[in-house]
């Protein structure tokens, strides 16, 4: 089946190649290349596959990509590639995997769960991409490329609709207007609503997005691409649900919850008999006991309100000997979250008031990114191929990330205000490839950058201020890549390289501030990419070893506040000692017979922490906990994907059946491995699909998570966790025109 290429809308990829695999062009190295000729490990999901599988957000798109784990968080999700990722709020530390949308960086985790529509392709670059992508790509990069206007006169586009359980409704479409061979416009959008799949209404969806692009070619050698993108989402957001096994073990949060509160007593003890009795001696009491998507009524959902806008321009000028690209971009992300994942909606002595109250802290983040990238990429087919570039990024934290009340462990109340100050990155980079022979090529890359960030804090406890404290950091880094590639045969390439990654250090949200060190990662990788049997079989293999210094992770810790002797609980970011990660990947893609497709992958990963001691948790009191030698979070030892599609000719159309299963061994979802529920057992997750395509029309149905099993994506103290979605189904209809 044909794959969508760059600049080609998903509606243009017709399934007219009945046998064999089509070539896919990617821009992973910031120039157009065939994916099988690009000497790095890459996973590609085409826009056509995204549309046919009804994958409505980036989270769904990435979950079955080899070596990728998606960790659910309060604000969006974090990505892990080959065990490298970050569970730290992006306000304090960069993500370890760079998310690029049409070449522009977005550091907010909410983007992972945002709407996915009118996509050309998604490229997943595994391994550090520090030379070309900078400080935030030590684990790799995810490049989302949306469909561009097409310079073909006339009107074309698509319209798609979905209906499913949980009252799921979605409509999306794209309209391409080709004015002439030098001017084209494209407008795309979506609207989605869905009830929550937890019985308290959380994890619902109420979102829309609109994107407009204009492609102008004022001269044969000059192309201008303008983009404006708007996204909105609101609703209840994520909520924690009980971890099984709390019965008889729930020593926290009681005495916050009581069973014998009598609201009719006035002027006396608020408890029948005057003695409080813990509310949950036998664990959290779910509405539907044993159902992983059932909550206890005391954990009323909070709310989210997310707004994002992006405006950018891409200028490409063909200078003959090279192509000059200038890419300025501006984006703004405003994110409001009100939640109480631990304490729920009851205050001490306040009775069963299952509402949002002062336990539900509000967090507001207003983040702006202003960037410009300038690149000069060589043209022609000589022995030298080069890329030179300059990059500048300015971030502005805008509104306070946190402005909330705190209660110290001796009962004092106060406020904690935090302000993310503007930061910046400036970098120069280059990559050169030289062909020694027709088959052997050598590559060298270098990036020199300087990063700055700053934050302000003030804590007021019992009327006494600690004063405004400012933390600033300026760090320089040099990243490099050395590699070779050798064409073993016409469609078989062997590659090997050593590459580095860097992630900036920073400050934890504590008083006084506690700094943490930057991460450094050195990767050694060897791989081979192959096409066999007249392009019917594609087999790619890769093996790698990472040497990791100062791996960053976050834990809760009880720390002093001010000089009064009071303490409070803070999330603290720490560094692990020298850490080694090694692994291997196999990816098979085959189209051996008419309308048939087989895709399979297998990943082995050995990822263990270096020396790191977790301080005693104020919620669990387990004492100091040594991580050295234990497996890194979100790093299963074995993971596999097996997918099969088969189409049959039917009534002048094609009826296609598909099945895909993801298999994983167990892994921890938090560095706090002692927390109940922190270990996700091995599992399988199977999706089924059927679709009928006839001319411009298509009808289909998708059934996800056939097993109807929940996986834990993150765990909190007090037997609370985030979970994946239950079994869902939807019917789809589409029209290409």
C-alpha positions in Angstrom: 0.0 0.0 0.0 1.2 3.4 -0.9 2.5 5.7 1.9 1.9 9.5 2.2 5.0 11.5 1.4 6.1 15.0 2.5 3.8 17.7 1.3 1.2 15.1 0.4 -2.1 15.1 2.4 -3.2 11.8 3.8 -6.2 11.7 1.4 -3.7 11.4 -1.5 -2.1 8.1 -0.4 -4.1 5.6 -2.4 -3.8 1.8 -1.8 -3.0 1.1 -5.4 0.2 -0.8 -4.9 -1.0 -4.3 -4.3 2.3 -6.0 -3.6 5.5 -4.5 -2.1 6.5 -1.6 0.1 6.6 2.0 -1.0 9.5 4.2 -0.2 9.0 6.8 2.6 10.8 10.1 2.5 11.7 11.6 5.9 13.4 14.8 7.1 15.0 13.3 10.2 18.4 14.9 9.4 16.8 18.2 8.2 16.9 17.2 4.6 14.7 15.0 2.5 16.0 11.4 2.4 14.6 7.9 2.0 14.1 6.4 5.5 16.1 3.3 4.6 19.0 5.5 3.5 19.1 7.5 6.8 21.7 6.1 9.1 19.8 6.3 12.4 17.1 4.2 13.9 13.7 5.7 12.9 10.1 4.6 13.4 7.6 6.2 11.0 3.8 6.4 11.2 2.2 7.7 8.1 -0.8 10.0 8.0 -2.8 7.4 6.2 -2.2 4.8 8.9 -3.2 7.4 11.6 -6.4 8.2 9.8 -7.4 4.6 9.1 -6.7 3.5 12.6 -8.6 6.5 14.0 -5.7 7.5 16.2 -6.9 10.9 17.5 -3.9 12.0 19.6 -0.1 11.7 19.6 -0.3 9.4 22.6 -2.3 6.8 20.6 0.1 7.2 17.6 3.2 6.5 19.6 2.1 3.7 21.9 3.0 0.9 19.4 6.2 2.4 18.1 9.1 0.2 19.1 11.2 1.3 22.1 8.7 4.0 23.0 6.8 4.2 26.3 4.2 6.9 27.0 3.9 7.9 30.7 0.6 9.6 31.7 0.9 12.7 33.9 -1.4 15.3 35.3 -0.5 17.7 32.5 -0.4 15.6 29.3 2.3 12.8 29.1 6.0 12.3 28.9 7.8 10.2 26.3 10.5 7.5 27.0 12.6 6.1 24.2 15.0 3.2 25.0 14.5 3.9 28.8 15.5 7.6 28.5 12.8 10.1 29.5 11.7 12.4 32.3 8.8 12.4 34.8 9.8 15.9 36.0 7.5 18.8 35.3 8.8 20.6 32.2 8.8 23.9 34.2 11.7 22.6 36.2 13.6 20.4 33.7 13.6 19.9 30.0 11.9 16.7 28.6 14.4 14.2 27.5 12.7 13.6 24.2 12.3 16.6 21.9 8.8 17.2 20.4 9.0 19.1 17.1 5.9 20.1 15.2 6.7 21.2 11.6 10.3 21.9 12.7 9.5 24.1 15.7 10.2 22.9 19.3 7.4 22.5 21.9 8.5 21.6 25.4 5.1 21.2 27.1 4.0 17.7 28.0 0.4 18.6 27.1 1.3 18.5 23.4 1.6 14.7 23.6 -2.1 14.4 24.3 -3.3 17.1 21.9 -5.4 16.5 18.8 -3.8 14.7 15.9 -5.3 15.6 12.6 -4.3 16.2 9.0 -0.9 14.6 9.7 1.5 13.8 6.9 3.7 11.6 9.1 5.3 11.2 12.5 9.0 10.4 12.7 10.4 8.9 15.9 14.2 9.3 16.0 15.7 6.8 18.6 18.9 7.7 20.4 20.5 11.1 21.2 20.0 13.7 18.6 22.1 16.4 20.3 24.0 17.6 17.2 20.9 18.5 15.1 18.2 19.0 17.7 20.0 20.3 20.9 19.8 20.0 24.6 16.3 18.4 24.9 16.9 15.4 22.6 19.1 13.1 24.8 16.6 10.3 24.4 15.6 11.1 20.8 13.2 13.3 18.9 9.5 13.0 17.8 8.9 15.0 14.7 5.3 15.7 13.7 4.9 16.9 10.1 1.4 18.2 9.2 0.1 18.1 5.7 1.2 21.1 3.5 -0.8 22.8 0.8 -0.5 21.2 -2.6 0.4 23.3 -5.7 -2.2 21.6 -7.9 -5.0 23.8 -9.3 -8.5 23.0 -8.0 -10.1 22.0 -4.7 -9.4 18.8 -2.9 -9.5 17.5 0.7 -11.2 15.1 3.0 -14.0 14.8 5.6 -14.1 12.1 8.4 -16.4 11.3 11.2 -16.3 9.0 14.2 -18.9 7.6 16.7 -18.1 5.4 19.6 -18.8 4.3 23.1 -18.5 6.8 26.0 -20.6 9.0 23.7 -17.6 9.6 21.5 -18.1 12.1 18.7 -15.5 13.5 16.4 -15.4 15.2 13.0 -12.4 16.4 11.1 -11.6 17.6 7.7 -9.2 19.4 5.4 -9.7 21.7 2.4 -6.9 22.2 -0.1 -7.2 25.1 -2.6 -4.7 25.2 -5.3 -4.9 28.6 -6.9 -2.2 28.0 -9.5 1.3 26.5 -9.7 2.7 29.1 -7.4 0.0 29.6 -4.7 -2.0 27.2 -2.6 -3.9 27.3 0.7 -4.9 24.5 3.2 -7.3 24.7 6.1 -7.8 21.7 8.5 -9.7 21.3 11.7 -11.3 18.9 14.1 -13.9 18.9 16.9 -14.2 16.1 19.5 -16.3 15.3 22.5 -16.3 12.2 24.7 -17.4 11.2 28.2 -14.9 10.2 30.7 -14.0 6.5 31.0 -13.6 6.6 34.8 -17.0 6.5 36.5 -16.4 9.9 38.1 -16.4 11.5 34.7 -12.6 12.1 34.5 -10.5 11.5 31.4 -13.2 13.1 29.3 -12.5 15.0 26.1 -13.8 18.4 24.9 -11.4 19.8 22.3 -11.1 21.5 19.0 -8.3 22.6 16.7 -7.9 24.7 13.6 -4.8 25.0 11.3 -4.3 27.2 8.2 -1.3 27.1 5.9 -0.4 29.1 2.8 2.3 28.0 0.3 3.7 30.7 -1.9 6.3 30.4 -4.6 7.1 33.9 -5.8 10.0 32.7 -7.9 11.3 29.3 -9.1 14.1 29.4 -6.4 12.0 30.7 -3.5 9.2 29.1 -1.4 7.4 30.5 1.5 5.2 28.4 3.9 3.0 30.2 6.5 1.2 28.4 9.3 -1.2 29.4 12.0 -2.4 26.7 14.5 -4.9 27.0 17.3 -5.8 24.3 19.9 -8.3 24.3 22.7 -9.2 21.7 25.3 -11.2 21.8 28.6 -12.8 19.3 30.9 -12.2 17.3 34.0 -8.8 16.1 33.1 -7.0 13.1 34.5 -7.8 11.7 38.0 -6.2 9.1 40.2 -8.0 5.9 40.9 -7.3 3.4 43.7 -4.4 0.9 43.5 -5.5 -2.6 44.4 -4.4 -3.9 47.7 -5.0 -0.9 50.0 -7.2 -2.9 52.3 -5.6 -2.9 55.8 -2.6 -0.9 54.6 -4.0 2.6 54.1 -2.3 4.4 56.9 -2.3 7.7 54.9 -4.4 9.9 54.4 -6.4 9.1 57.6 -7.2 10.9 59.9 -8.3 13.1 57.0 -11.3 10.9 56.4 -13.7 9.8 59.0 -16.7 7.4 59.1 -18.7 8.8 62.0 -19.0 12.5 61.1 -22.4 13.9 62.2 -23.2 17.2 60.5 -26.4 17.7 62.6 -24.3 18.3 65.8 -23.9 22.1 66.3 -21.5 23.6 68.8 -20.1 20.3 69.9 -17.6 17.6 68.8 -18.1 17.0 65.1 -18.0 13.2 65.6 -20.6 10.9 67.0 -19.3 10.0 70.5 -16.6 12.6 70.1 -14.0 10.2 68.8 -13.0 10.1 65.1 -12.9 6.7 63.4 -10.7 6.3 60.3 -12.9 6.3 57.2 -11.0 3.6 55.2 -9.6 0.9 57.5 -10.3 -1.6 54.7 -9.0 0.5 51.8 -10.5 2.8 49.3 -14.2 2.1 48.7 -14.9 2.3 45.0 -18.3 2.8 43.5 -17.8 -0.5 41.6 -15.3 -2.6 43.7 -12.5 -4.2 41.7 -13.2 -2.2 38.5 -10.0 -0.3 37.6 -12.0 2.5 36.1 -14.1 3.0 39.2 -13.2 5.7 41.7 -14.0 6.4 45.3 -16.4 9.3 45.6 -14.1 11.4 47.8 -11.7 11.9 44.8 -13.9 14.3 42.9 -12.3 15.2 39.5 -10.7 18.7 39.1 -10.6 20.6 35.9 -8.3 21.5 33.0 -8.3 24.4 30.5 -5.6 24.3 27.8 -5.0 26.9 25.1 -2.3 26.8 22.5 -1.4 28.9 19.5 1.5 28.6 17.0 2.5 30.9 14.2 5.5 30.2 12.0 7.1 30.8 8.6 9.4 28.5 6.6 11.5 30.1 3.9 13.4 27.9 1.5 15.7 29.5 -1.1 17.5 27.4 -3.7 20.9 29.1 -4.1 22.1 26.5 -6.5 25.0 25.1 -4.5 22.9 24.9 -1.4 19.4 25.5 0.0 18.9 28.2 2.6 16.1 27.5 5.1 14.9 30.2 7.6 12.4 29.0 10.2 11.0 31.6 12.7 8.3 30.4 15.1 6.2 31.6 18.0 4.0 29.5 20.2 2.1 30.1 23.4 0.8 27.4 25.8 -1.6 28.4 28.6 -2.5 25.5 30.9 -4.7 25.6 33.9 -5.0 22.5 36.2 -7.0 22.2 39.4 -6.5 18.8 41.0 -6.1 16.8 44.2 -4.6 13.5 43.3 -3.8 12.5 46.9 -6.2 14.2 49.4 -9.5 14.2 47.6 -12.4 16.4 48.5 -12.6 16.0 52.3 -10.8 18.3 54.8 -10.0 17.2 58.4 -13.2 17.5 60.4 -15.2 18.8 57.5 -17.3 15.7 56.7 -18.1 14.0 53.4 -18.3 17.1 51.2 -17.5 15.6 47.9 -16.7 18.8 46.1 -13.7 20.8 44.8 -12.4 22.7 47.9 -9.1 24.1 49.2 -7.5 20.7 48.8 -7.7 21.2 45.1 -4.7 23.4 44.3 -4.8 25.4 41.1 -1.7 25.6 38.8 -1.5 28.0 35.9 1.3 28.0 33.4 1.7 30.5 30.5 4.7 29.5 28.5 5.9 31.2 25.3 8.5 29.9 22.9 10.1 32.2 20.3 12.7 30.6 18.1 14.5 31.0 14.8 16.6 28.4 13.0 18.7 29.2 9.9 20.2 26.3 7.9 22.3 25.9 4.8 22.1 22.4 3.3 24.2 21.4 0.3 22.6 20.5 -3.0 24.0 18.2 -5.7 25.5 14.8 -5.7 29.2 15.3 -5.1 31.2 13.5 -2.4 30.6 16.2 0.2 27.2 16.7 1.8 26.9 19.3 4.5 24.5 21.1 6.8 25.3 24.2 8.7 22.9 26.0 11.1 22.2 28.5 13.8 19.5 28.3 16.4 18.0 30.7 18.9 15.3 29.9 21.4 13.8 32.2 24.1 11.3 30.8 26.6 9.1 32.9 28.8 7.4 31.3 31.8 4.8 34.1 31.9 2.3 33.6 34.7 3.4 31.7 37.9 3.7 28.0 37.4 2.6 27.6 41.1 0.7 30.0 43.3 -0.7 27.8 46.0 -1.3 27.3 49.7 0.9 25.0 51.7 0.4 23.4 55.1 3.6 22.5 57.0 3.9 19.3 59.0 3.4 21.2 62.3 0.1 22.6 61.1 1.1 26.1 60.0 -0.4 27.4 56.8 1.1 29.7 54.2 1.6 30.3 50.5 4.2 29.1 48.0 4.7 31.3 44.9 7.0 30.4 42.1 7.8 32.3 38.9 9.6 30.9 35.9 11.8 33.7 34.5 12.7 34.0 30.8 15.4 31.6 29.5 17.3 31.2 26.3 19.3 28.9 24.1 21.8 29.9 21.4 23.6 27.3 19.3 25.6 26.7 16.2 25.7 23.3 14.6 26.9 21.5 11.6 27.1 18.0 10.0 29.3 16.9 7.2 29.2 13.6 5.2 32.0 12.6 2.9 31.8 9.6 0.5 35.2 7.8 0.5 33.9 5.4 -2.2 30.5 4.7 -3.9 29.6 2.6 -0.9 31.4 4.0 2.1 30.6 7.3 3.8 31.9 9.0 6.9 29.9 11.6 8.9 30.9 14.1 11.6 28.7 16.5 13.4 29.2 19.2 16.1 26.9 21.5 18.1 28.0 24.2 20.5 25.3 25.8 22.6 24.7 28.0 25.6 21.6 27.7 27.8 20.2 30.0 30.4 17.3 29.7 32.8 16.1 31.4 36.0 13.3 31.1 38.6 12.0 33.0 41.5 10.4 31.7 44.8 8.8 33.1 47.8 7.3 31.2 50.8 5.2 32.8 53.5 4.6 30.6 56.6 2.6 31.8 59.6 2.8 35.4 58.3 6.6 35.3 57.9 8.2 35.5 54.4 11.4 33.7 53.5 11.9 36.5 51.0 12.1 36.4 47.2 14.8 34.0 46.1 16.2 34.0 42.6 18.0 31.1 41.0 19.7 31.5 37.6 21.9 29.1 35.6 24.1 29.5 32.5 25.5 26.3 31.0 27.6 25.6 27.9 27.8 22.3 26.2 29.4 20.7 23.2 27.8 17.7 21.5 29.2 15.6 18.7 28.5 12.7 16.3 31.0 10.5 14.5 29.7 7.8 12.2 30.0 5.7 9.1 27.7 4.0 6.7 28.4 1.2 4.2 26.2 -0.1 1.4 26.4 -3.8 1.7 24.1 -4.2 -1.2 21.8 -2.0 -3.3 19.1 -2.0 -0.7 21.1 -2.9 2.4 23.0 -0.4 4.5 25.2 -0.9 7.5 25.8 2.0 9.8 27.6 2.7 13.1 28.1 5.9 15.1 28.9 7.5 18.4 26.7 10.4 19.4 26.1 12.5 22.5 23.2 14.1 24.2 22.8 16.9 26.8 20.0 18.0 29.1 20.3 21.2 31.1 20.4 21.2 34.9 18.2 23.4 37.0 16.5 23.9 40.3 13.9 21.9 42.3 10.8 23.6 43.6 12.0 23.7 47.2 12.8 26.4 49.7 15.7 27.1 49.8 16.3 26.1 46.2 18.2 22.8 45.6 20.0 22.6 42.2 20.5 19.5 40.2 23.2 18.8 37.6 22.9 18.6 33.8 22.6 15.1 32.1 25.3 13.9 29.7 24.7 10.8 27.5 27.1 9.1 25.1 25.6 6.5 22.7 27.3 3.8 20.7 25.1 2.3 18.1 25.4 -0.1 15.1 22.6 -1.1 12.8 21.7 -2.5 9.4 18.7 -1.6 7.2 17.6 -4.0 4.5 15.1 -4.4 1.7 14.6 -7.9 0.2 12.5 -9.8 -2.3 11.8 -7.0 -4.8 10.9 -4.6 -1.9 8.4 -7.0 -0.3 10.3 -7.4 2.9 12.1 -4.7 5.0 14.2 -5.8 8.0 16.0 -3.4 10.2 18.3 -4.3 13.2 20.0 -2.0 15.7 22.1 -2.5 18.9 23.2 0.2 21.2 25.0 1.1 24.5 24.5 4.3 26.4 26.7 5.7 29.1 24.7 8.1 31.2 25.9 10.7 33.7 23.6 12.5 36.2 20.3 10.9 35.2 17.6 13.2 36.6 14.6 11.9 38.6 12.0 13.4 41.0 11.0 12.2 44.5 9.0 13.6 47.4 11.1 14.8 50.4 10.3 16.5 53.7 12.4 19.6 54.0 12.6 22.6 56.4 10.7 25.8 55.5 12.2 29.1 56.7 13.8 29.4 60.1 10.9 28.4 62.4 11.6 24.7 62.3 8.5 24.0 60.2 8.8 21.4 57.4 6.8 20.7 54.3 6.8 18.1 51.5 8.3 19.0 48.2 9.1 17.3 44.9 12.9 17.2 44.7 14.9 16.6 41.5 18.0 14.5 42.1 20.8 13.0 39.9 21.8 9.3 39.7 25.4 8.3 39.4 27.0 6.7 36.3 24.3 4.7 34.5 24.6 2.2 31.6 21.8 1.3 29.2 22.1 -1.3 26.4 19.6 -2.9 24.1 18.7 -4.2 20.7 15.8 -3.7 18.3 14.4 -5.6 15.3 11.7 -4.3 13.0 10.0 -6.3 10.2 7.7 -4.8 7.6 6.5 -7.0 4.8 4.0 -6.9 2.0 4.5 -10.3 0.5 1.3 -10.8 -1.4 -1.6 -8.7 -2.8 -3.2 -6.4 -0.2 -1.3 -8.1 2.7 0.8 -6.5 5.3 2.8 -7.9 8.2 4.5 -5.7 10.7 6.5 -7.0 13.7 9.1 -5.6 16.1 11.0 -6.9 19.1 13.0 -4.8 21.6 15.4 -5.9 24.4 16.4 -3.4 26.9 18.8 -3.6 29.9 18.4 -0.2 31.7 19.5 0.1 35.3 20.1 3.0 37.6 23.5 4.0 38.8 24.2 5.0 42.4 21.1 6.9 43.7 19.6 7.0 47.1 16.0 8.1 47.5 15.4 9.9 50.8 12.7 8.8 53.1 9.3 9.4 51.7 7.0 11.5 54.1 4.1 9.5 52.8 5.4 6.0 53.2 8.3 6.3 55.7 10.2 3.4 54.2 13.6 4.9 55.0 16.4 5.6 52.5 16.0 3.5 49.4 19.0 2.5 47.2 18.2 2.5 43.4 21.6 1.3 42.3 21.2 -1.7 40.0 17.4 -1.5 39.8 15.7 -1.1 36.5 14.9 2.4 35.3 11.2 3.3 35.1 9.3 2.8 31.9 12.0 0.4 30.6 10.5 -3.1 30.1 13.2 -5.8 29.4 11.2 -7.2 26.5 8.5 -5.5 24.3 7.0 -6.6 21.0 4.5 -5.6 18.4 2.8 -7.9 16.0 0.4 -6.6 13.3 -1.3 -8.2 10.3 -3.6 -6.7 7.7 -5.3 -8.4 4.8 -7.5 -6.9 2.2 -9.9 -8.6 -0.2 -11.5 -7.3 -3.4 -15.2 -6.7 -2.8 -17.8 -4.9 -5.0 -15.3 -2.6 -6.8 -13.7 -1.8 -3.4 -11.3 -3.3 -0.9 -12.3 -4.8 2.5 -9.4 -4.9 4.9 -9.1 -6.7 8.2 -6.4 -5.9 10.7 -5.1 -7.0 14.1 -2.3 -5.5 16.2 -1.0 -6.7 19.5 1.5 -5.0 21.8 3.3 -7.3 24.3 5.4 -6.1 27.2 7.2 -7.6 30.2 6.7 -5.8 33.6 8.3 -2.5 34.6 8.2 0.2 37.2 6.4 3.4 36.5 8.2 5.5 39.1 11.7 5.7 40.6 9.9 5.3 44.0 9.7 1.6 43.4 8.5 0.9 47.0 5.2 2.6 46.4 2.2 0.2 46.2 1.3 -0.3 42.6 4.5 1.1 41.2 5.2 -2.1 39.3 3.2 -2.7 36.1 3.0 -6.4 35.4 3.5 -7.8 31.9 0.6 -7.4 29.6 -0.8 -7.7 26.1 -2.9 -5.0 24.4 -4.7 -5.9 21.2 -6.5 -3.7 18.7 -8.8 -4.9 15.9 -9.9 -3.0 12.8 -12.0 -3.5 9.7 -12.5 -1.0 6.9 -14.0 -0.8 3.4 -12.7 1.6 0.8 -14.4 2.2 -2.5 -13.3 5.1 -4.6 -13.4 8.2 -2.5 -15.5 6.6 0.3 -14.4 4.6 3.3 -16.3 2.9 6.2 -14.6 1.3 9.2 -14.7 0.1 12.7 -12.0 0.0 15.4 -11.9 -2.0 18.7 -9.1 -1.0 21.0 -7.8 -2.9 24.1 -9.7 -6.1 23.4 -8.4 -7.5 26.7 -10.1 -4.6 28.6 -7.2 -4.4 31.0 -5.8 -1.2 32.6 -2.1 -0.5 32.7 -0.7 1.9 35.3 1.1 4.9 33.8 2.1 6.6 37.0 1.6 6.0 40.7 1.3 8.2 43.7 1.5 7.6 47.5 -1.7 6.5 49.3 -2.5 3.8 46.8 -3.4 6.2 43.9 -2.5 5.8 40.2 -3.2 7.0 36.6 -4.4 4.3 34.2 -4.8 3.7 30.5 -8.2 3.6 28.7 -10.6 0.6 28.9 -12.0 -1.3 25.9 -13.3 1.3 23.4 -14.8 1.0 20.0 -15.8 3.4 17.2 -17.2 3.4 13.7 -15.7 5.7 11.1 -16.7 7.2 7.8 -14.6 9.2 5.4 -14.8 11.0 2.1 -11.8 12.1 -0.1 -12.5 14.7 -2.7 
